[in-house]
Amino acid sequence: MTKLIGLYPGTFDPLTMGHVDIVQRAVKLVDELVIGVAINRDKGPLFSLEERVSMVEQEMARISKVSGVPIKVLPFETLLMQFAEQIKANIIVRGLRAVSDFEYEYQMVGMNQALNEEIETVFLMADARYQSIASRLVKEIARLGGDINSFVPVHVAKALKAKFAAR
Ligand code: ADP
């Protein structure tokens, strides 16, 4: 049987409990998972690529150990489908939150299917507790000194506090 290699791409600026929940579901579907951390200069990330990769890595080590599924964390700057081909992924994993995510994701899948028919995109939904979490809002709350502890892993909360304390 073909080995299923999943690619979960995102900006992860920063990693949230929503992302973590999606990864915990994705490892049930694939033999190997690659978390693709997009450089995404256009989005003007708060955390550097190195910081984002390191935050994701810390969490993935634990999930990989518990699930027994190998998880790699790799940065990428190319077109998503080129990166997927390069790492031999046959499944792309995306998370869906609200209806607002749908339109964008719908278009992306259409375009990606035109680029490579062999790679399927699957959408997963996080547990209801985590569905409304968005990196953008977490950063906003942290910037204004609000409590973000239930939205992100402990080490990410620390990194956010340090980032805003330094400003
Ligand atoms: P991108 O710039 O690709 O949107 P993100 O890091 O914001 O990067 O998100 C990566 C993926 O994780 C996207 O598919 C997004 O919909 C999904 N995601 C983010 N937060 C959640 C959440 N709370 N529940 C479900 N999926 C989520």
PDB file of C-alpha atoms and ligand atoms in Angstrom:
ATOM      1  CA  MET A   1       0.000   0.000   0.000  1.00  0.00           C
ATOM      2  CA  THR A   2       1.128   3.552  -0.719  1.00  0.00           C
ATOM      3  CA  LYS A   3       2.617   5.284   2.249  1.00  0.00           C
ATOM      4  CA  LEU A   4       0.490   8.281   3.204  1.00  0.00           C
ATOM      5  CA  ILE A   5       2.567  11.376   3.715  1.00  0.00           C
ATOM      6  CA  GLY A   6       0.578  14.352   4.954  1.00  0.00           C
ATOM      7  CA  LEU A   7       1.580  17.977   4.656  1.00  0.00           C
ATOM      8  CA  TYR A   8       0.009  20.487   7.036  1.00  0.00           C
ATOM      9  CA  PRO A   9       1.037  23.938   5.820  1.00  0.00           C
ATOM     10  CA  GLY A  10       0.531  27.214   7.627  1.00  0.00           C
ATOM     11  CA  THR A  11       2.110  30.377   8.910  1.00  0.00           C
ATOM     12  CA  PHE A  12       1.936  29.321  12.576  1.00  0.00           C
ATOM     13  CA  ASP A  13       2.501  32.879  13.789  1.00  0.00           C
ATOM     14  CA  PRO A  14       2.274  31.589  16.463  1.00  0.00           C
ATOM     15  CA  LEU A  15       1.227  27.956  16.925  1.00  0.00           C
ATOM     16  CA  THR A  16      -2.144  27.771  18.739  1.00  0.00           C
ATOM     17  CA  MET A  17      -4.192  25.050  20.401  1.00  0.00           C
ATOM     18  CA  GLY A  18      -6.286  25.040  17.209  1.00  0.00           C
ATOM     19  CA  HIS A  19      -3.232  23.974  15.176  1.00  0.00           C
ATOM     20  CA  VAL A  20      -2.259  21.409  17.818  1.00  0.00           C
ATOM     21  CA  ASP A  21      -5.750  19.894  17.747  1.00  0.00           C
ATOM     22  CA  ILE A  22      -5.641  19.607  13.938  1.00  0.00           C
ATOM     23  CA  VAL A  23      -2.234  17.869  14.110  1.00  0.00           C
ATOM     24  CA  GLN A  24      -3.568  15.422  16.697  1.00  0.00           C
ATOM     25  CA  ARG A  25      -6.344  14.508  14.264  1.00  0.00           C
ATOM     26  CA  ALA A  26      -4.083  14.441  11.197  1.00  0.00           C
ATOM     27  CA  VAL A  27      -1.738  11.836  12.702  1.00  0.00           C
ATOM     28  CA  LYS A  28      -4.685   9.417  12.790  1.00  0.00           C
ATOM     29  CA  LEU A  29      -4.892   9.594   8.994  1.00  0.00           C
ATOM     30  CA  VAL A  30      -1.299   9.446   7.755  1.00  0.00           C
ATOM     31  CA  ASP A  31       1.883   7.397   8.144  1.00  0.00           C
ATOM     32  CA  GLU A  32       4.086  10.480   8.311  1.00  0.00           C
ATOM     33  CA  LEU A  33       3.311  14.146   8.755  1.00  0.00           C
ATOM     34  CA  VAL A  34       5.268  17.180   7.641  1.00  0.00           C
ATOM     35  CA  ILE A  35       4.405  20.550   9.121  1.00  0.00           C
ATOM     36  CA  GLY A  36       5.280  23.122   6.479  1.00  0.00           C
ATOM     37  CA  VAL A  37       6.022  26.495   8.030  1.00  0.00           C
ATOM     38  CA  ALA A  38       5.497  29.159   5.382  1.00  0.00           C
ATOM     39  CA  ILE A  39       8.002  31.988   5.322  1.00  0.00           C
ATOM     40  CA  ASN A  40       5.112  34.298   4.372  1.00  0.00           C
ATOM     41  CA  ARG A  41       6.895  37.617   4.238  1.00  0.00           C
ATOM     42  CA  ASP A  42       3.706  39.252   2.916  1.00  0.00           C
ATOM     43  CA  LYS A  43       1.870  38.547   6.152  1.00  0.00           C
ATOM     44  CA  GLY A  44       4.613  40.370   8.127  1.00  0.00           C
ATOM     45  CA  PRO A  45       4.872  37.690  10.812  1.00  0.00           C
ATOM     46  CA  LEU A  46       5.455  38.688  14.453  1.00  0.00           C
ATOM     47  CA  PHE A  47       7.782  35.726  15.011  1.00  0.00           C
ATOM     48  CA  SER A  48      10.759  34.992  12.768  1.00  0.00           C
ATOM     49  CA  LEU A  49      10.773  31.813  10.736  1.00  0.00           C
ATOM     50  CA  GLU A  50      13.284  30.256  13.149  1.00  0.00           C
ATOM     51  CA  GLU A  51      11.113  31.129  16.141  1.00  0.00           C
ATOM     52  CA  ARG A  52       7.982  29.694  14.503  1.00  0.00           C
ATOM     53  CA  VAL A  53       9.731  26.484  13.468  1.00  0.00           C
ATOM     54  CA  SER A  54      11.157  26.065  16.950  1.00  0.00           C
ATOM     55  CA  MET A  55       7.747  26.598  18.623  1.00  0.00           C
ATOM     56  CA  VAL A  56       6.132  24.029  16.318  1.00  0.00           C
ATOM     57  CA  GLU A  57       8.993  21.561  16.837  1.00  0.00           C
ATOM     58  CA  GLN A  58       8.646  21.650  20.621  1.00  0.00           C
ATOM     59  CA  GLU A  59       5.010  20.617  20.415  1.00  0.00           C
ATOM     60  CA  MET A  60       5.450  18.076  17.618  1.00  0.00           C
ATOM     61  CA  ALA A  61       8.035  16.071  19.526  1.00  0.00           C
ATOM     62  CA  ARG A  62       5.372  15.298  22.142  1.00  0.00           C
ATOM     63  CA  ILE A  63       2.600  14.451  19.642  1.00  0.00           C
ATOM     64  CA  SER A  64       4.936  12.248  17.616  1.00  0.00           C
ATOM     65  CA  LYS A  65       5.955  10.332  20.729  1.00  0.00           C
ATOM     66  CA  VAL A  66       2.364   9.733  21.849  1.00  0.00           C
ATOM     67  CA  SER A  67       1.010   8.844  18.388  1.00  0.00           C
ATOM     68  CA  GLY A  68       4.040   6.943  17.088  1.00  0.00           C
ATOM     69  CA  VAL A  69       3.746   8.877  13.802  1.00  0.00           C
ATOM     70  CA  PRO A  70       6.953  10.594  12.611  1.00  0.00           C
ATOM     71  CA  ILE A  71       6.477  14.374  12.329  1.00  0.00           C
ATOM     72  CA  LYS A  72       8.950  16.653  10.565  1.00  0.00           C
ATOM     73  CA  VAL A  73       8.863  20.436  10.719  1.00  0.00           C
ATOM     74  CA  LEU A  74      10.193  22.123   7.572  1.00  0.00           C
ATOM     75  CA  PRO A  75      10.157  25.750   6.433  1.00  0.00           C
ATOM     76  CA  PHE A  76       9.146  26.447   2.844  1.00  0.00           C
ATOM     77  CA  GLU A  77       9.084  29.416   0.535  1.00  0.00           C
ATOM     78  CA  THR A  78       8.055  27.833  -2.758  1.00  0.00           C
ATOM     79  CA  LEU A  79       4.592  27.262  -4.124  1.00  0.00           C
ATOM     80  CA  LEU A  80       2.720  24.862  -1.825  1.00  0.00           C
ATOM     81  CA  MET A  81       2.242  22.224  -4.529  1.00  0.00           C
ATOM     82  CA  GLN A  82       5.940  22.342  -5.455  1.00  0.00           C
ATOM     83  CA  PHE A  83       6.845  21.818  -1.833  1.00  0.00           C
ATOM     84  CA  ALA A  84       4.315  18.970  -1.549  1.00  0.00           C
ATOM     85  CA  GLU A  85       5.866  17.259  -4.601  1.00  0.00           C
ATOM     86  CA  GLN A  86       9.375  17.790  -3.253  1.00  0.00           C
ATOM     87  CA  ILE A  87       8.583  16.012   0.032  1.00  0.00           C
ATOM     88  CA  LYS A  88       6.411  13.409  -1.751  1.00  0.00           C
ATOM     89  CA  ALA A  89       3.253  14.325   0.158  1.00  0.00           C
ATOM     90  CA  ASN A  90       0.049  12.774  -1.143  1.00  0.00           C
ATOM     91  CA  ILE A  91      -2.330  14.512   1.270  1.00  0.00           C
ATOM     92  CA  ILE A  92      -2.557  18.164   2.216  1.00  0.00           C
ATOM     93  CA  VAL A  93      -4.209  18.841   5.554  1.00  0.00           C
ATOM     94  CA  ARG A  94      -5.989  22.101   6.265  1.00  0.00           C
ATOM     95  CA  GLY A  95      -8.129  23.155   9.193  1.00  0.00           C
ATOM     96  CA  LEU A  96     -11.552  24.707   8.770  1.00  0.00           C
ATOM     97  CA  ARG A  97     -12.930  27.095  11.323  1.00  0.00           C
ATOM     98  CA  ALA A  98     -15.850  29.242  10.303  1.00  0.00           C
ATOM     99  CA  VAL A  99     -17.661  29.648   7.029  1.00  0.00           C
ATOM    100  CA  SER A 100     -15.270  32.534   6.408  1.00  0.00           C
ATOM    101  CA  ASP A 101     -12.390  30.063   5.885  1.00  0.00           C
ATOM    102  CA  PHE A 102     -14.394  28.183   3.290  1.00  0.00           C
ATOM    103  CA  GLU A 103     -14.296  30.557   0.338  1.00  0.00           C
ATOM    104  CA  TYR A 104     -10.516  30.942   0.381  1.00  0.00           C
ATOM    105  CA  GLU A 105      -9.848  27.250   0.946  1.00  0.00           C
ATOM    106  CA  TYR A 106     -12.339  26.294  -1.782  1.00  0.00           C
ATOM    107  CA  GLN A 107     -10.457  28.391  -4.330  1.00  0.00           C
ATOM    108  CA  MET A 108      -7.083  27.110  -3.165  1.00  0.00           C
ATOM    109  CA  VAL A 109      -8.146  23.484  -3.583  1.00  0.00           C
ATOM    110  CA  GLY A 110      -9.456  24.215  -7.063  1.00  0.00           C
ATOM    111  CA  MET A 111      -6.181  25.788  -8.111  1.00  0.00           C
ATOM    112  CA  ASN A 112      -4.078  23.123  -6.420  1.00  0.00           C
ATOM    113  CA  GLN A 113      -6.037  20.340  -8.127  1.00  0.00           C
ATOM    114  CA  ALA A 114      -5.274  21.972 -11.450  1.00  0.00           C
ATOM    115  CA  LEU A 115      -1.568  21.975 -10.571  1.00  0.00           C
ATOM    116  CA  ASN A 116      -1.432  18.380  -9.359  1.00  0.00           C
ATOM    117  CA  GLU A 117      -4.335  15.920  -9.653  1.00  0.00           C
ATOM    118  CA  GLU A 118      -2.629  13.287  -7.515  1.00  0.00           C
ATOM    119  CA  ILE A 119      -2.525  15.226  -4.270  1.00  0.00           C
ATOM    120  CA  GLU A 120      -5.752  15.376  -2.249  1.00  0.00           C
ATOM    121  CA  THR A 121      -6.631  18.067   0.270  1.00  0.00           C
ATOM    122  CA  VAL A 122      -8.501  17.040   3.403  1.00  0.00           C
ATOM    123  CA  PHE A 123     -10.161  19.435   5.823  1.00  0.00           C
ATOM    124  CA  LEU A 124     -10.340  18.801   9.529  1.00  0.00           C
ATOM    125  CA  MET A 125     -12.237  20.647  12.226  1.00  0.00           C
ATOM    126  CA  ALA A 126     -10.809  21.275  15.650  1.00  0.00           C
ATOM    127  CA  ASP A 127     -12.654  20.463  18.854  1.00  0.00           C
ATOM    128  CA  ALA A 128     -15.379  23.052  19.604  1.00  0.00           C
ATOM    129  CA  ARG A 129     -13.206  24.518  22.405  1.00  0.00           C
ATOM    130  CA  TYR A 130     -10.514  25.474  19.900  1.00  0.00           C
ATOM    131  CA  GLN A 131     -12.491  26.358  16.797  1.00  0.00           C
ATOM    132  CA  SER A 132     -12.578  30.081  17.328  1.00  0.00           C
ATOM    133  CA  ILE A 133      -8.853  30.428  18.045  1.00  0.00           C
ATOM    134  CA  ALA A 134      -6.919  32.390  15.431  1.00  0.00           C
ATOM    135  CA  SER A 135      -3.232  33.360  15.605  1.00  0.00           C
ATOM    136  CA  ARG A 136      -4.160  36.919  14.639  1.00  0.00           C
ATOM    137  CA  LEU A 137      -6.522  37.330  17.608  1.00  0.00           C
ATOM    138  CA  VAL A 138      -4.134  35.643  20.028  1.00  0.00           C
ATOM    139  CA  LYS A 139      -1.452  38.193  19.070  1.00  0.00           C
ATOM    140  CA  GLU A 140      -3.917  41.035  19.508  1.00  0.00           C
ATOM    141  CA  ILE A 141      -4.967  39.839  22.979  1.00  0.00           C
ATOM    142  CA  ALA A 142      -1.332  39.305  24.012  1.00  0.00           C
ATOM    143  CA  ARG A 143      -0.372  42.759  22.752  1.00  0.00           C
ATOM    144  CA  LEU A 144      -3.086  44.314  24.900  1.00  0.00           C
ATOM    145  CA  GLY A 145      -1.996  42.317  27.956  1.00  0.00           C
ATOM    146  CA  GLY A 146      -4.934  39.851  27.997  1.00  0.00           C
ATOM    147  CA  ASP A 147      -4.832  36.234  29.160  1.00  0.00           C
ATOM    148  CA  ILE A 148      -3.874  33.924  26.303  1.00  0.00           C
ATOM    149  CA  ASN A 149      -3.000  30.848  28.363  1.00  0.00           C
ATOM    150  CA  SER A 150      -5.938  28.739  27.191  1.00  0.00           C
ATOM    151  CA  PHE A 151      -5.307  29.496  23.506  1.00  0.00           C
ATOM    152  CA  VAL A 152      -1.680  28.460  23.067  1.00  0.00           C
ATOM    153  CA  PRO A 153       0.805  25.934  24.524  1.00  0.00           C
ATOM    154  CA  VAL A 154       2.658  27.156  27.652  1.00  0.00           C
ATOM    155  CA  HIS A 155       5.962  27.824  25.840  1.00  0.00           C
ATOM    156  CA  VAL A 156       4.152  29.870  23.165  1.00  0.00           C
ATOM    157  CA  ALA A 157       2.406  31.967  25.832  1.00  0.00           C
ATOM    158  CA  LYS A 158       5.823  32.686  27.344  1.00  0.00           C
ATOM    159  CA  ALA A 159       7.277  33.638  23.975  1.00  0.00           C
ATOM    160  CA  LEU A 160       4.334  35.979  23.271  1.00  0.00           C
ATOM    161  CA  LYS A 161       4.677  37.682  26.645  1.00  0.00           C
ATOM    162  CA  ALA A 162       8.418  38.122  26.103  1.00  0.00           C
ATOM    163  CA  LYS A 163       7.850  39.512  22.610  1.00  0.00           C
ATOM    164  CA  PHE A 164       5.436  42.189  23.802  1.00  0.00           C
ATOM    165  CA  ALA A 165       7.369  42.981  26.981  1.00  0.00           C
ATOM    166  CA  ALA A 166      10.387  43.731  24.799  1.00  0.00           C
ATOM    167  CA  ARG A 167       8.459  46.303  22.731  1.00  0.00           C
TER     168      ARG A 167
HETATM  169  P1  ADP B   1      -2.340  30.265   6.866  1.00  0.00           P
HETATM  170  O1  ADP B   1      -1.521  31.512   6.628  1.00  0.00           O
HETATM  171  O2  ADP B   1      -2.013  29.156   5.916  1.00  0.00           O
HETATM  172  O3  ADP B   1      -3.808  30.500   7.011  1.00  0.00           O
HETATM  173  P2  ADP B   1      -2.383  29.591   9.710  1.00  0.00           P
HETATM  174  O4  ADP B   1      -1.216  29.282  10.584  1.00  0.00           O
HETATM  175  O5  ADP B   1      -3.231  30.759  10.085  1.00  0.00           O
HETATM  176  O6  ADP B   1      -1.765  29.748   8.263  1.00  0.00           O
HETATM  177  O7  ADP B   1      -3.321  28.332   9.595  1.00  0.00           O
HETATM  178  C1  ADP B   1      -2.858  27.089   9.109  1.00  0.00           C
HETATM  179  C2  ADP B   1      -4.041  26.142   8.956  1.00  0.00           C
HETATM  180  O8  ADP B   1      -4.575  25.846  10.238  1.00  0.00           O
HETATM  181  C3  ADP B   1      -5.202  26.706   8.134  1.00  0.00           C
HETATM  182  O9  ADP B   1      -5.768  25.629   7.392  1.00  0.00           O
HETATM  183  C4  ADP B   1      -6.164  27.194   9.179  1.00  0.00           C
HETATM  184  O10 ADP B   1      -7.494  27.191   8.708  1.00  0.00           O
HETATM  185  C5  ADP B   1      -5.960  26.133  10.255  1.00  0.00           C
HETATM  186  N1  ADP B   1      -6.342  26.617  11.588  1.00  0.00           N
HETATM  187  C6  ADP B   1      -5.821  27.648  12.270  1.00  0.00           C
HETATM  188  N2  ADP B   1      -6.438  27.798  13.462  1.00  0.00           N
HETATM  189  C7  ADP B   1      -7.401  26.825  13.503  1.00  0.00           C
HETATM  190  C8  ADP B   1      -8.410  26.468  14.459  1.00  0.00           C
HETATM  191  N3  ADP B   1      -8.586  27.147  15.591  1.00  0.00           N
HETATM  192  N4  ADP B   1      -9.217  25.426  14.152  1.00  0.00           N
HETATM  193  C9  ADP B   1      -9.069  24.760  12.984  1.00  0.00           C
HETATM  194  N5  ADP B   1      -8.147  25.041  12.050  1.00  0.00           N
HETATM  195  C10 ADP B   1      -7.327  26.068  12.294  1.00  0.00           C
END
